[in-house]
XYZ file of C-alpha atoms in Angstrom:
306
model
C -15.583 -31.126 -31.140
C -17.795 -30.791 -34.173
C -20.657 -28.288 -33.961
C -24.129 -29.714 -34.157
C -27.691 -28.650 -33.319
C -29.379 -31.998 -33.508
C -28.883 -35.074 -31.371
C -25.399 -36.153 -30.346
C -26.094 -39.652 -31.652
C -27.029 -38.102 -35.039
C -23.777 -36.340 -35.154
C -21.928 -39.567 -34.957
C -21.141 -39.713 -31.281
C -21.292 -42.793 -29.126
C -23.706 -41.589 -26.484
C -24.066 -42.852 -22.923
C -26.526 -41.606 -20.250
C -25.786 -42.468 -16.624
C -28.257 -41.176 -13.946
C -28.355 -41.718 -10.184
C -32.133 -42.206 -10.093
C -33.828 -44.886 -12.154
C -36.834 -42.687 -12.830
C -34.599 -40.318 -14.853
C -32.989 -43.169 -16.735
C -36.466 -44.196 -17.913
C -36.972 -40.762 -19.381
C -33.540 -40.175 -20.994
C -33.246 -43.662 -22.444
C -36.293 -43.189 -24.653
C -35.116 -44.019 -28.252
C -31.483 -44.054 -27.265
C -30.915 -47.828 -26.877
C -32.424 -48.616 -30.253
C -29.868 -46.214 -31.801
C -26.859 -47.986 -30.184
C -26.619 -45.842 -27.058
C -26.188 -46.735 -23.408
C -28.401 -45.771 -20.496
C -28.380 -46.973 -16.917
C -28.708 -45.771 -13.362
C -26.458 -46.226 -10.374
C -29.649 -47.117 -8.376
C -30.393 -50.172 -10.566
C -26.941 -50.718 -12.074
C -26.808 -54.411 -11.349
C -30.045 -54.898 -13.340
C -28.790 -53.444 -16.528
C -28.951 -55.725 -19.584
C -27.854 -55.053 -23.129
C -31.298 -55.387 -24.648
C -32.854 -52.578 -22.611
C -29.816 -50.651 -21.417
C -27.246 -51.049 -24.177
C -24.854 -52.483 -21.594
C -24.452 -55.448 -19.298
C -22.371 -56.347 -16.257
C -22.076 -52.688 -15.129
C -20.840 -53.871 -11.713
C -17.845 -55.515 -13.316
C -17.104 -52.241 -15.017
C -17.760 -49.707 -12.123
C -18.239 -51.691 -8.883
C -21.148 -52.796 -6.688
C -24.511 -50.973 -6.998
C -24.585 -48.199 -4.323
C -27.515 -47.224 -2.044
C -29.531 -44.484 -3.565
C -29.632 -42.683 -0.317
C -25.904 -42.026 -0.260
C -23.224 -39.850 -1.681
C -21.907 -42.932 -3.516
C -24.991 -42.890 -5.771
C -23.639 -39.776 -7.375
C -20.020 -40.715 -7.326
C -20.900 -43.940 -9.089
C -22.409 -41.962 -11.998
C -19.007 -40.118 -12.538
C -17.012 -43.320 -12.074
C -19.154 -44.964 -14.716
C -18.483 -42.049 -17.058
C -14.676 -42.413 -16.469
C -14.767 -46.130 -17.091
C -16.708 -45.889 -20.372
C -14.452 -43.066 -21.610
C -11.316 -44.988 -20.718
C -12.538 -48.003 -22.667
C -13.881 -46.188 -25.741
C -17.461 -47.240 -25.009
C -18.787 -43.727 -25.282
C -17.505 -40.314 -26.236
C -20.501 -38.133 -25.393
C -21.710 -38.501 -21.836
C -24.667 -37.232 -19.923
C -24.033 -37.803 -16.250
C -26.808 -36.914 -13.782
C -26.115 -37.083 -10.041
C -28.623 -37.026 -7.241
C -29.083 -34.250 -4.515
C -29.250 -36.602 -1.522
C -26.090 -35.103 0.052
C -27.300 -31.538 -0.492
C -30.574 -32.388 1.127
C -28.865 -33.894 4.167
C -25.828 -31.656 4.734
C -25.218 -27.913 4.557
C -22.285 -26.860 2.278
C -19.882 -26.339 5.151
C -20.453 -29.598 7.002
C -17.569 -32.212 6.930
C -19.738 -34.805 5.037
C -20.498 -32.269 2.263
C -16.826 -31.170 1.997
C -15.671 -34.777 1.702
C -18.364 -35.429 -0.859
C -17.283 -32.461 -3.019
C -13.687 -33.502 -2.764
C -14.543 -36.918 -4.122
C -16.580 -35.231 -6.915
C -13.518 -33.109 -7.782
C -11.376 -36.183 -7.978
C -13.687 -37.859 -10.513
C -13.982 -34.704 -12.528
C -10.187 -34.544 -12.633
C -10.156 -38.138 -14.054
C -12.484 -37.065 -16.819
C -10.345 -33.990 -17.568
C -7.218 -36.236 -17.748
C -8.965 -38.324 -20.379
C -9.478 -35.248 -22.556
C -13.084 -34.614 -21.802
C -14.589 -31.146 -22.269
C -16.894 -30.726 -19.317
C -19.986 -28.584 -18.661
C -21.504 -28.562 -15.180
C -24.785 -27.177 -13.979
C -27.631 -28.085 -11.631
C -31.374 -28.240 -11.862
C -31.914 -26.173 -8.701
C -30.233 -24.736 -5.607
C -30.886 -25.789 -2.016
C -31.865 -24.071 1.282
C -32.528 -25.037 4.863
C -36.274 -24.958 5.504
C -36.403 -24.938 9.300
C -36.937 -22.699 12.304
C -34.212 -21.535 14.684
C -34.871 -24.557 16.945
C -34.268 -26.964 13.955
C -37.848 -28.028 13.479
C -39.292 -28.081 9.979
C -40.781 -24.695 8.959
C -43.962 -25.866 7.155
C -47.177 -24.299 5.977
C -49.947 -26.886 5.536
C -51.761 -25.251 2.659
C -54.645 -27.687 2.340
C -55.402 -27.736 6.055
C -55.236 -23.947 6.346
C -57.403 -23.290 3.308
C -59.885 -25.830 4.535
C -60.118 -24.217 7.898
C -60.557 -20.712 6.406
C -62.894 -21.462 3.372
C -64.172 -24.957 3.960
C -63.305 -28.295 2.420
C -62.722 -29.288 -1.210
C -59.253 -27.816 -1.824
C -56.605 -30.073 -3.262
C -52.875 -29.090 -3.042
C -50.394 -30.703 -5.494
C -46.707 -30.583 -4.667
C -44.638 -31.194 -7.798
C -41.620 -32.220 -5.682
C -43.396 -35.424 -4.669
C -41.511 -38.538 -5.728
C -40.490 -41.963 -4.205
C -37.302 -40.500 -2.694
C -38.919 -39.205 0.547
C -35.723 -39.386 2.542
C -34.394 -36.562 0.457
C -37.250 -34.053 1.317
C -40.368 -35.747 2.661
C -42.223 -34.478 -0.362
C -41.765 -30.946 0.927
C -40.805 -28.003 -1.291
C -41.372 -24.342 -1.718
C -43.865 -24.537 -4.621
C -47.440 -25.834 -4.866
C -50.350 -25.997 -7.256
C -53.831 -25.362 -5.645
C -56.989 -26.689 -7.083
C -60.052 -24.844 -5.791
C -63.575 -25.965 -5.086
C -66.116 -24.448 -7.491
C -67.806 -22.369 -4.809
C -64.787 -20.213 -3.961
C -63.421 -17.073 -5.770
C -59.824 -17.567 -6.924
C -58.912 -13.888 -6.323
C -60.263 -13.987 -2.835
C -58.207 -17.001 -1.990
C -55.127 -15.526 -3.713
C -55.284 -12.394 -1.614
C -55.785 -14.285 1.564
C -52.721 -16.467 0.843
C -50.588 -13.407 -0.048
C -51.369 -11.990 3.362
C -50.098 -15.169 5.049
C -46.569 -14.863 6.482
C -44.186 -17.144 4.608
C -46.042 -16.903 1.289
C -44.072 -14.773 -1.213
C -46.131 -15.381 -4.405
C -49.549 -16.525 -5.350
C -50.783 -16.173 -8.930
C -53.904 -17.318 -10.781
C -53.334 -19.930 -13.475
C -52.910 -17.666 -16.576
C -50.546 -15.291 -14.770
C -48.519 -18.074 -13.326
C -48.308 -19.805 -16.756
C -46.835 -16.653 -18.245
C -44.455 -15.660 -15.456
C -43.195 -19.188 -14.732
C -43.242 -20.686 -18.194
C -45.652 -23.443 -17.200
C -48.152 -25.356 -19.314
C -51.470 -23.880 -18.433
C -53.512 -26.930 -19.214
C -51.704 -28.912 -16.524
C -51.884 -26.365 -13.634
C -53.990 -25.686 -10.623
C -56.196 -22.632 -10.190
C -53.522 -21.010 -8.058
C -49.728 -21.313 -7.931
C -48.056 -20.653 -4.632
C -44.383 -20.091 -3.782
C -42.918 -19.603 -0.303
C -40.048 -17.839 1.387
C -36.449 -19.037 1.431
C -36.745 -20.987 4.729
C -40.374 -22.094 4.336
C -41.863 -25.366 2.947
C -45.312 -25.832 1.519
C -47.263 -28.978 2.332
C -50.739 -30.473 1.932
C -51.759 -31.837 5.394
C -49.874 -33.168 8.428
C -51.289 -36.628 7.580
C -49.915 -36.575 4.030
C -46.284 -36.076 5.004
C -43.857 -38.345 7.013
C -40.950 -36.577 8.597
C -39.433 -39.798 9.943
C -37.416 -40.630 6.710
C -35.696 -37.187 6.942
C -33.876 -38.193 10.113
C -32.610 -34.682 10.750
C -32.664 -31.184 9.451
C -34.959 -30.292 6.571
C -33.246 -28.928 3.391
C -35.144 -28.590 0.124
C -35.939 -26.542 -2.925
C -38.620 -25.740 -5.446
C -39.139 -21.971 -4.984
C -37.703 -18.776 -6.334
C -34.870 -18.823 -3.892
C -33.450 -21.955 -5.498
C -33.646 -20.849 -9.117
C -30.151 -19.533 -9.561
C -27.517 -22.213 -10.507
C -24.004 -21.898 -11.876
C -22.798 -22.960 -15.349
C -19.163 -24.241 -15.156
C -16.978 -25.144 -18.082
C -13.580 -26.854 -18.296
C -12.513 -24.694 -21.133
C -12.965 -20.891 -21.893
C -15.966 -19.897 -23.926
C -15.353 -18.442 -27.383
C -16.209 -14.814 -28.001
C -19.749 -15.513 -29.253
C -20.746 -17.626 -26.273
C -18.907 -15.442 -23.824
C -21.085 -12.592 -24.930
C -24.290 -14.778 -24.647
C -23.237 -15.745 -21.102
C -23.725 -12.190 -19.949
C -27.400 -12.447 -20.780
C -30.185 -14.626 -19.407
C -28.475 -18.091 -19.677
C -30.604 -21.079 -18.447
C -29.365 -24.388 -17.119
C -30.602 -26.248 -20.190
C -28.257 -24.094 -22.281
C -25.401 -26.214 -20.826
C -25.584 -28.614 -23.800
C -25.254 -26.029 -26.479
C -22.659 -23.986 -24.680
C -20.466 -27.032 -23.956
C -20.714 -28.405 -27.529
C -20.422 -25.247 -29.520
C -19.093 -22.562 -27.183
C -15.838 -24.133 -25.915
C -13.837 -24.325 -29.204
């Protein structure tokens, strides 16, 4: 594998991006198709056309388009990678799965174990084709419920309104169309304050609330959490391992969850593994003992495994 620091396509690779969720394909496909790359999602596989996706007839290549709320949505991504590698259609793959199964099932549940066994099988197929593989995640996952199984939720906007009056707005970055994953509930929130209240007063009140582990004013949060200050609320709030943050009861619908609440977004889901199919060379093995981040997976896989 040739070392490079620019884009894989610029290094002469045939690049393909396969995501489970269409919303990610839209981001990662930017500029790729016009350069001869391939980008499609398992969610909308049957709609892929050469002009906008760099590929057509995906179902003939991989199989029927799976339901996005299924483990098959992730397996389809890996199967697509195998199919393209087998046929020489791509030799540099970015394969992005979805966390639906991790939201729905704890690691030791039979459904989860069967899912990971199927993942292992597809990874084995990639290895058999000579692929060098780097694996990581964007976040971890924890159960967010009480001992009786009910969701353990703090309705921030409601509680702040009751204490300080109206005008608060709580933004939950986890919010997306895939509500059956998490019901738009996570352990992180941005809070926009009405002009009449003092940020430090609200911060201190929130920090005294059970289940809240962090609350920072904008500038401090931007520094500590590496966030863009011009796109943040007045306060940033994070909660305990088993606690979710929400806006108001009316804003969230628990019905799509259809079971236990598992989600992410807070400090307790920050740590993720980096797994490589080959040993790291001396330089990168040394770097791996430091503060390696999940986005380093690209550089480590390309330049650190040879």
